[in-house]
Amino acid sequence: PLASIPPFRISDFLLYTPFIMMPVMYFLAMLLACQCSAFRVMQYNVEWLFLDYYSPADCPGQGCTWTDADRAETHMTAVADVVSAVRPDLLNICEVEGMHEIDTLAQLSRDDSGKALQGHFVKGTDTATGQNVGLLTSLPVLDMYRLNDRVAFPVPGSTCAAESAIDAVGNTKQLRGSSDEGVSKNYVAKIQWMGVDITVFGAHFLAYPDRSDRCVKREAQAAVVADAVADALKTSEVILLGDFNDYDAEVPDKNNNRPISLVLDTLKNGTAARPYDRVLRSAAEWVGQGDRYSDWWDKNGDCAAEDGELGAIDHVLLSPALFDRIDDVFFYHAYTESCDRNTSDHYPLVVDLV
């Protein structure tokens, strides 16, 4: 019987190897293409990510959460651990001091996957806090700049207050025609992903969603960004993300917090004078309402995070073609909020595109 088995010839092996290997190579190529095309976007307010002392805000120090240099460094490490766990391809961070902190975060969050985040930064104009927004991404940034326009407030159709607003101590302030507002913390970045031109807008708006004196200014900030988004939508897709310090009436958060402003409506649809050709949609639509929360405000000062103190003021808005490519969205709730935290009083919002 052994004599009936033809002898092994190297020529036969060479002849049939391509037919054997082609399906294997095709599978590996498709797997690699899938891995390369996946794109993870992350929005994260990193809460006073300062390493260098900034005297106007006394931070690190008594003016911010991290009271000394050691705590600031511990905070940096904790934030880097979060970024390393999520492994984004594009990360917008709010409340960062500058390029030193961005580079440090990029270095500490490196892993063995071969994906390296590069930091990008345009200094803002908030001299009171010294806070800025920053971009880290594994993709090349083709251009980056900031918006310096200003818009008068109240904007037309404002839902904050027609003639006046109430400030932090309950005083009525006359507002009509009083001033204008810009976005002190913002950037615009141009990238390409899978051959698609994308304009990324990162921003951090004025705080206190329930104060009407801040509401009118935040509406003006939204109008500044919306006008730029309207232009960008003519030639590219758009990712608009940041801490907008406001709620979304169409996509309510865990506690049904409702906005008193037009901020999210303006950012999604454009201004009355310049409506978008293509409206933006919130990635949070993909998340169940019970999990829609990105920040903790300790209302009663007891240092314990309670359900009623959670809300969603961080957002990722996408143009339709990108929204249609969403594969998953989640708020990263992997740590517990308290006054002893080393991470942040915000949670990351993560969006996977394919």
Short mmCIF file of C-alpha atoms in Angstrom, two decimals:
data_model
loop_
_atom_site.label_atom_id
_atom_site.label_comp_id
_atom_site.label_asym_id
_atom_site.label_seq_id
_atom_site.Cartn_x
_atom_site.Cartn_y
_atom_site.Cartn_z
CA PRO A 1 0.00 0.00 0.00
CA LEU A 2 2.80 2.39 0.76
CA ALA A 3 4.02 1.96 -2.79
CA SER A 4 0.77 3.45 -4.07
CA ILE A 5 1.42 6.79 -2.32
CA PRO A 6 3.14 9.13 -4.76
CA PRO A 7 6.45 10.54 -3.58
CA PHE A 8 6.50 14.11 -2.18
CA ARG A 9 7.82 16.59 -4.68
CA ILE A 10 8.72 20.17 -3.84
CA SER A 11 7.24 21.29 -7.15
CA ASP A 12 3.81 20.06 -6.04
CA PHE A 13 4.09 22.05 -2.82
CA LEU A 14 5.00 25.21 -4.71
CA LEU A 15 2.17 24.59 -7.18
CA TYR A 16 -0.62 24.27 -4.62
CA THR A 17 0.61 26.61 -1.85
CA PRO A 18 -0.94 29.76 -3.42
CA PHE A 19 -4.36 28.11 -3.53
CA ILE A 20 -4.04 27.08 0.11
CA MET A 21 -2.70 30.41 1.34
CA MET A 22 -4.95 32.78 -0.61
CA PRO A 23 -8.01 32.34 1.66
CA VAL A 24 -5.80 32.66 4.73
CA MET A 25 -4.15 35.83 3.45
CA TYR A 26 -7.53 37.30 2.45
CA PHE A 27 -8.90 36.69 5.94
CA LEU A 28 -5.86 38.30 7.56
CA ALA A 29 -6.09 41.29 5.21
CA MET A 30 -9.76 41.81 6.01
CA LEU A 31 -9.06 41.52 9.73
CA LEU A 32 -6.26 44.07 9.50
CA ALA A 33 -8.43 46.44 7.46
CA CYS A 34 -11.20 46.21 10.03
CA GLN A 35 -8.79 46.98 12.86
CA CYS A 36 -7.25 49.92 11.01
CA SER A 37 -10.57 51.45 10.04
CA ALA A 38 -12.05 51.42 13.56
CA PHE A 39 -11.93 54.94 15.00
CA ARG A 40 -12.54 55.72 18.68
CA VAL A 41 -13.44 59.27 19.71
CA MET A 42 -13.29 60.34 23.37
CA GLN A 43 -14.48 63.49 25.13
CA TYR A 44 -13.07 64.03 28.63
CA ASN A 45 -13.09 66.98 31.02
CA VAL A 46 -9.96 66.18 33.00
CA GLU A 47 -10.58 68.68 35.85
CA TRP A 48 -7.70 71.12 36.31
CA LEU A 49 -4.97 69.10 34.61
CA PHE A 50 -2.23 71.49 35.74
CA LEU A 51 1.40 70.60 36.50
CA ASP A 52 2.96 74.06 36.29
CA TYR A 53 1.81 76.54 38.92
CA TYR A 54 -0.63 79.13 37.56
CA SER A 55 -0.80 82.01 40.03
CA PRO A 56 -4.04 83.78 38.93
CA ALA A 57 -5.97 80.58 39.73
CA ASP A 58 -3.60 79.36 42.48
CA CYS A 59 -3.37 75.91 40.89
CA PRO A 60 -1.93 73.53 41.86
CA GLY A 61 -2.85 75.04 45.20
CA GLN A 62 -5.84 76.21 47.17
CA GLY A 63 -7.60 77.56 44.08
CA CYS A 64 -8.31 74.16 42.53
CA THR A 65 -8.92 70.53 43.44
CA TRP A 66 -5.25 69.55 43.49
CA THR A 67 -3.80 71.42 46.44
CA ASP A 68 -0.10 70.72 45.83
CA ALA A 69 2.31 69.43 43.21
CA ASP A 70 2.17 65.85 44.50
CA ARG A 71 -1.60 65.69 44.16
CA ALA A 72 -1.41 67.25 40.71
CA GLU A 73 1.06 64.55 39.61
CA THR A 74 -1.12 61.80 41.10
CA HIS A 75 -4.07 63.27 39.21
CA MET A 76 -2.09 63.23 35.96
CA THR A 77 -1.25 59.56 36.44
CA ALA A 78 -4.89 58.70 37.20
CA VAL A 79 -6.10 60.51 34.08
CA ALA A 80 -3.44 58.75 32.00
CA ASP A 81 -4.64 55.39 33.36
CA VAL A 82 -8.16 56.21 32.16
CA VAL A 83 -6.91 57.19 28.71
CA SER A 84 -4.80 54.02 28.53
CA ALA A 85 -7.83 51.92 29.43
CA VAL A 86 -10.06 53.52 26.78
CA ARG A 87 -7.34 53.78 24.08
CA PRO A 88 -8.91 56.50 21.90
CA ASP A 89 -7.77 57.50 18.43
CA LEU A 90 -8.96 61.06 19.02
CA LEU A 91 -9.29 62.66 22.45
CA ASN A 92 -10.59 66.11 23.31
CA ILE A 93 -9.64 67.22 26.81
CA CYS A 94 -11.06 70.17 28.72
CA GLU A 95 -9.48 72.04 31.65
CA VAL A 96 -5.89 71.36 30.62
CA GLU A 97 -3.23 73.96 31.33
CA GLY A 98 -1.03 73.67 28.26
CA MET A 99 1.30 71.72 26.01
CA HIS A 100 3.45 70.43 28.88
CA GLU A 101 0.47 68.65 30.38
CA ILE A 102 -0.74 67.38 26.98
CA ASP A 103 2.68 65.93 26.15
CA THR A 104 2.94 64.34 29.58
CA LEU A 105 -0.49 62.76 29.20
CA ALA A 106 0.44 61.43 25.75
CA GLN A 107 3.65 59.91 27.10
CA LEU A 108 2.06 58.32 30.18
CA SER A 109 -0.84 56.84 28.22
CA ARG A 110 1.31 55.05 25.63
CA ASP A 111 0.76 51.31 25.38
CA ASP A 112 2.20 48.36 23.47
CA SER A 113 -0.46 48.41 20.75
CA GLY A 114 1.62 50.58 18.45
CA LYS A 115 -0.93 53.41 18.68
CA ALA A 116 0.71 56.64 19.84
CA LEU A 117 -1.26 59.78 20.59
CA GLN A 118 0.27 63.08 19.55
CA GLY A 119 -0.68 66.27 21.34
CA HIS A 120 -1.93 69.42 19.60
CA PHE A 121 -2.72 72.74 21.22
CA VAL A 122 -3.84 76.30 20.50
CA LYS A 123 -3.69 78.53 23.56
CA GLY A 124 -6.99 80.09 24.58
CA THR A 125 -7.85 83.41 26.19
CA ASP A 126 -9.19 82.40 29.62
CA THR A 127 -6.61 84.19 31.75
CA ALA A 128 -8.71 83.91 34.92
CA THR A 129 -8.55 80.12 35.20
CA GLY A 130 -5.74 79.41 32.76
CA GLN A 131 -7.75 76.45 31.47
CA ASN A 132 -7.65 75.36 27.84
CA VAL A 133 -8.85 72.59 25.55
CA GLY A 134 -6.40 70.20 23.91
CA LEU A 135 -6.38 67.54 21.23
CA LEU A 136 -4.59 64.20 21.25
CA THR A 137 -4.87 61.94 18.23
CA SER A 138 -3.10 59.13 16.41
CA LEU A 139 -4.04 60.70 13.06
CA PRO A 140 -2.11 63.49 11.34
CA VAL A 141 -3.54 66.96 11.98
CA LEU A 142 -3.55 68.84 8.69
CA ASP A 143 -4.43 72.24 10.12
CA MET A 144 -5.37 73.68 13.50
CA TYR A 145 -6.53 77.11 14.62
CA ARG A 146 -8.99 78.78 17.00
CA LEU A 147 -12.18 80.79 16.56
CA ASN A 148 -11.87 84.39 17.69
CA ASP A 149 -15.28 85.71 16.61
CA ARG A 150 -17.74 87.22 19.08
CA VAL A 151 -21.54 87.37 19.05
CA ALA A 152 -23.78 89.89 20.81
CA PHE A 153 -26.09 88.59 23.51
CA PRO A 154 -28.91 87.92 24.07
CA VAL A 155 -29.06 86.15 20.71
CA PRO A 156 -32.32 86.37 18.70
CA GLY A 157 -34.91 84.04 20.18
CA SER A 158 -32.94 83.50 23.40
CA THR A 159 -34.74 81.36 25.95
CA CYS A 160 -32.59 82.64 28.81
CA ALA A 161 -34.01 86.12 29.43
CA ALA A 162 -35.32 88.83 27.15
CA GLU A 163 -34.16 91.87 29.08
CA SER A 164 -32.28 90.71 32.16
CA ALA A 165 -30.71 87.78 33.93
CA ILE A 166 -30.14 86.66 37.49
CA ASP A 167 -26.53 86.36 38.61
CA ALA A 168 -25.00 84.01 41.20
CA VAL A 169 -26.20 86.01 44.22
CA GLY A 170 -29.71 86.69 42.91
CA ASN A 171 -29.17 90.19 41.55
CA THR A 172 -30.94 91.23 38.34
CA LYS A 173 -28.56 92.37 35.61
CA GLN A 174 -29.68 94.31 32.53
CA LEU A 175 -28.34 92.57 29.44
CA ARG A 176 -29.93 93.81 26.22
CA GLY A 177 -27.29 95.28 23.97
CA SER A 178 -24.83 95.16 26.85
CA SER A 179 -22.00 93.14 25.39
CA ASP A 180 -20.86 90.24 23.27
CA GLU A 181 -19.18 86.91 23.97
CA GLY A 182 -16.57 84.68 22.36
CA VAL A 183 -15.33 81.16 23.07
CA SER A 184 -12.22 81.49 25.20
CA LYS A 185 -11.47 77.77 25.07
CA ASN A 186 -11.77 76.25 21.58
CA TYR A 187 -9.91 74.85 18.60
CA VAL A 188 -10.67 73.72 15.05
CA ALA A 189 -8.62 70.84 13.60
CA LYS A 190 -8.62 69.28 10.13
CA ILE A 191 -8.04 65.52 9.83
CA GLN A 192 -8.68 62.69 7.41
CA TRP A 193 -9.99 59.24 8.26
CA MET A 194 -10.57 56.51 5.69
CA GLY A 195 -10.30 59.11 2.95
CA VAL A 196 -12.97 61.31 4.56
CA ASP A 197 -12.23 64.97 5.33
CA ILE A 198 -13.30 65.78 8.89
CA THR A 199 -13.34 69.09 10.72
CA VAL A 200 -13.05 68.64 14.48
CA PHE A 201 -14.36 71.35 16.80
CA GLY A 202 -13.29 71.14 20.44
CA ALA A 203 -14.76 73.60 22.95
CA HIS A 204 -15.45 74.29 26.60
CA PHE A 205 -18.28 76.75 27.33
CA LEU A 206 -19.06 78.85 30.38
CA ALA A 207 -20.19 76.96 33.48
CA TYR A 208 -23.44 76.82 35.46
CA PRO A 209 -26.29 75.47 33.30
CA ASP A 210 -28.99 76.89 35.58
CA ARG A 211 -27.79 80.50 35.80
CA SER A 212 -29.46 82.88 33.35
CA ASP A 213 -26.54 85.34 33.40
CA ARG A 214 -24.30 82.55 32.08
CA CYS A 215 -27.05 81.21 29.82
CA VAL A 216 -27.14 84.27 27.55
CA LYS A 217 -23.37 84.24 27.15
CA ARG A 218 -23.29 80.51 26.48
CA GLU A 219 -25.90 80.95 23.75
CA ALA A 220 -23.59 83.51 22.13
CA GLN A 221 -20.70 81.05 22.39
CA ALA A 222 -22.82 78.40 20.68
CA ALA A 223 -23.60 80.84 17.87
CA VAL A 224 -19.89 81.49 17.29
CA VAL A 225 -19.21 77.78 16.90
CA ALA A 226 -22.37 77.12 14.87
CA ASP A 227 -21.42 79.70 12.22
CA ALA A 228 -18.05 77.97 11.78
CA VAL A 229 -19.71 74.54 11.66
CA ALA A 230 -22.07 75.79 8.93
CA ASP A 231 -19.04 76.66 6.81
CA ALA A 232 -17.26 73.37 7.55
CA LEU A 233 -20.28 71.28 6.55
CA LYS A 234 -19.98 72.60 2.99
CA THR A 235 -16.72 70.73 2.43
CA SER A 236 -16.30 68.11 5.17
CA GLU A 237 -17.84 65.94 7.83
CA VAL A 238 -17.92 67.37 11.36
CA ILE A 239 -17.15 66.17 14.87
CA LEU A 240 -18.15 68.74 17.50
CA LEU A 241 -17.28 67.73 21.03
CA GLY A 242 -16.64 69.27 24.40
CA ASP A 243 -17.97 70.28 27.76
CA PHE A 244 -20.79 72.62 26.74
CA ASN A 245 -22.00 73.02 30.33
CA ASP A 246 -25.56 72.52 29.16
CA TYR A 247 -28.21 69.84 28.73
CA ASP A 248 -29.79 68.35 25.64
CA ALA A 249 -33.60 68.61 25.55
CA GLU A 250 -33.84 66.02 22.76
CA VAL A 251 -31.58 63.46 24.47
CA PRO A 252 -32.32 63.84 28.20
CA ASP A 253 -29.78 62.64 30.73
CA LYS A 254 -30.20 60.25 33.64
CA ASN A 255 -32.03 62.82 35.77
CA ASN A 256 -34.04 64.53 33.02
CA ASN A 257 -32.12 67.78 33.48
CA ARG A 258 -33.59 70.33 31.09
CA PRO A 259 -31.78 73.25 29.47
CA ILE A 260 -32.85 76.86 29.93
CA SER A 261 -30.85 77.80 26.83
CA LEU A 262 -30.73 77.21 23.08
CA VAL A 263 -27.12 75.97 23.25
CA LEU A 264 -27.54 72.34 22.13
CA ASP A 265 -30.28 73.26 19.68
CA THR A 266 -27.97 75.84 18.11
CA LEU A 267 -24.98 73.50 17.97
CA LYS A 268 -27.06 70.78 16.29
CA ASN A 269 -29.04 72.89 13.82
CA GLY A 270 -27.21 76.17 13.37
CA THR A 271 -28.45 79.67 14.11
CA ALA A 272 -31.70 81.16 12.86
CA ALA A 273 -29.71 83.25 10.39
CA ARG A 274 -27.47 80.38 9.24
CA PRO A 275 -29.18 76.98 9.61
CA TYR A 276 -27.11 73.93 8.71
CA ASP A 277 -27.52 72.08 5.42
CA ARG A 278 -27.03 68.86 7.42
CA VAL A 279 -28.00 68.76 11.10
CA LEU A 280 -25.71 67.23 13.70
CA ARG A 281 -26.85 64.41 15.96
CA SER A 282 -25.81 63.50 19.47
CA ALA A 283 -23.88 60.25 19.89
CA ALA A 284 -25.61 59.89 23.27
CA GLU A 285 -28.73 58.78 21.39
CA TRP A 286 -27.05 55.38 21.34
CA VAL A 287 -26.92 55.19 25.14
CA GLY A 288 -29.81 54.23 27.40
CA GLN A 289 -31.06 57.16 29.47
CA GLY A 290 -30.06 55.56 32.75
CA ASP A 291 -26.40 55.62 31.67
CA ARG A 292 -26.41 59.15 30.26
CA TYR A 293 -24.30 61.09 32.74
CA SER A 294 -20.87 62.65 32.39
CA ASP A 295 -20.40 64.86 35.44
CA TRP A 296 -20.92 64.93 39.18
CA TRP A 297 -21.89 68.07 41.06
CA ASP A 298 -21.86 67.58 44.83
CA LYS A 299 -24.95 69.70 45.49
CA ASN A 300 -25.21 68.96 49.21
CA GLY A 301 -21.46 69.03 49.88
CA ASP A 302 -21.34 65.62 51.56
CA CYS A 303 -18.59 64.27 49.26
CA ALA A 304 -20.73 61.27 48.30
CA ALA A 305 -21.92 60.83 44.73
CA GLU A 306 -25.69 60.36 44.60
CA ASP A 307 -27.86 59.64 41.57
CA GLY A 308 -29.57 63.02 41.77
CA GLU A 309 -26.21 64.80 41.44
CA LEU A 310 -25.33 63.30 38.04
CA GLY A 311 -25.92 64.95 34.67
CA ALA A 312 -24.73 65.06 31.06
CA ILE A 313 -23.05 68.31 30.02
CA ASP A 314 -20.31 66.73 27.88
CA HIS A 315 -21.36 65.96 24.32
CA VAL A 316 -20.18 64.49 21.02
CA LEU A 317 -22.15 65.72 18.00
CA LEU A 318 -21.65 64.21 14.54
CA SER A 319 -22.62 65.06 10.98
CA PRO A 320 -25.01 62.50 9.43
CA ALA A 321 -22.44 60.44 7.50
CA LEU A 322 -20.37 59.95 10.64
CA PHE A 323 -23.40 59.29 12.84
CA ASP A 324 -24.37 56.50 10.44
CA ARG A 325 -20.97 54.90 11.05
CA ILE A 326 -21.39 54.61 14.81
CA ASP A 327 -20.71 51.10 16.10
CA ASP A 328 -20.92 51.76 19.85
CA VAL A 329 -21.23 54.60 22.35
CA PHE A 330 -20.72 54.53 26.11
CA PHE A 331 -19.98 56.74 29.09
CA TYR A 332 -16.92 55.34 30.87
CA HIS A 333 -18.17 54.93 34.45
CA ALA A 334 -15.26 52.83 35.70
CA TYR A 335 -14.52 54.92 38.80
CA THR A 336 -16.58 56.24 41.69
CA GLU A 337 -16.87 59.95 42.32
CA SER A 338 -15.96 61.38 45.73
CA CYS A 339 -13.96 64.23 47.22
CA ASP A 340 -11.04 61.79 47.53
CA ARG A 341 -10.91 61.18 43.77
CA ASN A 342 -7.72 61.35 41.77
CA THR A 343 -9.40 61.18 38.37
CA SER A 344 -11.97 63.88 37.55
CA ASP A 345 -15.44 65.08 38.47
CA HIS A 346 -16.40 64.13 34.91
CA TYR A 347 -16.63 60.81 33.11
CA PRO A 348 -15.43 60.24 29.53
CA LEU A 349 -17.87 59.89 26.65
CA VAL A 350 -16.61 57.36 24.08
CA VAL A 351 -17.80 56.89 20.49
CA ASP A 352 -16.68 54.05 18.19
CA LEU A 353 -16.91 54.62 14.43
CA VAL A 354 -16.34 51.96 11.79
#
